[in-house]
Amino acid sequence: ARALLAEHGADVDTMTDQGWTALMLAIEAGQSEMAQLLLDAGADPDARGAGDGRTALMLAASAGGPERVRALAERRADLDAVARLS
């Protein structure tokens, strides 16, 4: 994955049809190594999901992964972000 990102200059913040970035998907799936790889490649920890405006940090907090929360906080993720939950 690292080689693909480096060789092809992939936009790591591209959103899926569901409105999530690769970082959000990695966080939700508990893939800490992939999340770190994406952050190292420049993924925006404050990118908001298209539907409800949640960030990767919000997903990490709700998924119960302290190492994921810590990694995002170390990357200066916005700790005061607010989602648009209905």
Tab-separated table of C-alpha atoms in Angstrom:
chain	number	residue	atom	x	y	z
A	1	ALA	CA	0.000	0.000	0.000
A	2	ARG	CA	2.840	2.393	0.837
A	3	ALA	CA	4.423	1.841	-2.587
A	4	LEU	CA	1.122	2.405	-4.383
A	5	LEU	CA	0.558	5.673	-2.563
A	6	ALA	CA	4.083	6.864	-3.276
A	7	GLU	CA	4.285	5.712	-6.894
A	8	HIS	CA	0.906	6.899	-8.050
A	9	GLY	CA	0.406	10.013	-5.947
A	10	ALA	CA	-3.018	8.866	-4.824
A	11	ASP	CA	-5.343	11.437	-3.249
A	12	VAL	CA	-5.676	9.922	0.211
A	13	ASP	CA	-8.669	12.147	1.012
A	14	THR	CA	-10.872	10.990	-1.857
A	15	MET	CA	-14.321	10.064	-0.542
A	16	THR	CA	-16.182	6.851	-1.233
A	17	ASP	CA	-19.716	6.871	-2.615
A	18	GLN	CA	-20.836	6.694	1.016
A	19	GLY	CA	-18.890	9.861	1.842
A	20	TRP	CA	-16.001	8.409	3.869
A	21	THR	CA	-12.263	8.777	3.332
A	22	ALA	CA	-9.831	5.867	3.396
A	23	LEU	CA	-8.678	7.070	6.826
A	24	MET	CA	-12.230	6.877	8.163
A	25	LEU	CA	-12.620	3.367	6.770
A	26	ALA	CA	-9.316	2.247	8.307
A	27	ILE	CA	-10.259	3.720	11.694
A	28	GLU	CA	-13.720	2.138	11.654
A	29	ALA	CA	-12.240	-1.254	10.695
A	30	GLY	CA	-9.638	-1.117	13.457
A	31	GLN	CA	-6.782	-1.043	10.958
A	32	SER	CA	-4.337	1.062	12.984
A	33	GLU	CA	-1.349	0.360	10.725
A	34	MET	CA	-3.273	1.405	7.624
A	35	ALA	CA	-4.531	4.516	9.403
A	36	GLN	CA	-0.944	5.417	10.304
A	37	LEU	CA	0.172	4.823	6.721
A	38	LEU	CA	-2.572	7.122	5.437
A	39	LEU	CA	-1.690	9.803	7.984
A	40	ASP	CA	1.968	9.524	6.958
A	41	ALA	CA	0.841	9.999	3.340
A	42	GLY	CA	-0.923	13.237	4.283
A	43	ALA	CA	-4.488	12.160	5.017
A	44	ASP	CA	-6.531	14.946	6.614
A	45	PRO	CA	-7.541	13.834	10.127
A	46	ASP	CA	-10.258	16.514	10.123
A	47	ALA	CA	-11.960	15.520	6.869
A	48	ARG	CA	-15.698	15.242	7.498
A	49	GLY	CA	-17.966	12.485	6.315
A	50	ALA	CA	-20.432	13.674	3.690
A	51	GLY	CA	-23.521	12.465	5.512
A	52	ASP	CA	-23.256	13.402	9.156
A	53	GLY	CA	-20.008	15.340	9.272
A	54	ARG	CA	-18.202	12.902	11.552
A	55	THR	CA	-14.412	12.909	11.518
A	56	ALA	CA	-11.955	10.037	11.856
A	57	LEU	CA	-11.401	11.075	15.481
A	58	MET	CA	-15.115	10.730	16.234
A	59	LEU	CA	-15.125	7.287	14.653
A	60	ALA	CA	-12.048	6.273	16.659
A	61	ALA	CA	-13.637	7.458	19.893
A	62	SER	CA	-16.882	5.581	19.236
A	63	ALA	CA	-15.045	2.418	18.129
A	64	GLY	CA	-13.171	2.260	21.435
A	65	GLY	CA	-9.668	2.327	20.037
A	66	PRO	CA	-7.443	4.417	22.319
A	67	GLU	CA	-4.386	3.900	20.111
A	68	ARG	CA	-6.349	5.236	17.128
A	69	VAL	CA	-7.550	8.246	19.122
A	70	ARG	CA	-4.003	8.924	20.294
A	71	ALA	CA	-2.579	8.695	16.754
A	72	LEU	CA	-5.132	11.209	15.481
A	73	ALA	CA	-4.631	13.555	18.424
A	74	GLU	CA	-0.878	13.476	17.804
A	75	ARG	CA	-1.626	14.605	14.230
A	76	ARG	CA	-3.488	17.591	15.634
A	77	ALA	CA	-6.980	16.336	14.842
A	78	ASP	CA	-9.616	18.873	15.883
A	79	LEU	CA	-10.668	17.788	19.362
A	80	ASP	CA	-13.586	20.249	19.327
A	81	ALA	CA	-15.212	19.172	16.055
A	82	VAL	CA	-18.976	18.674	16.176
A	83	ALA	CA	-20.940	16.275	13.952
A	84	ARG	CA	-24.352	16.891	12.400
A	85	LEU	CA	-26.188	14.005	14.014
A	86	SER	CA	-29.951	13.854	13.732
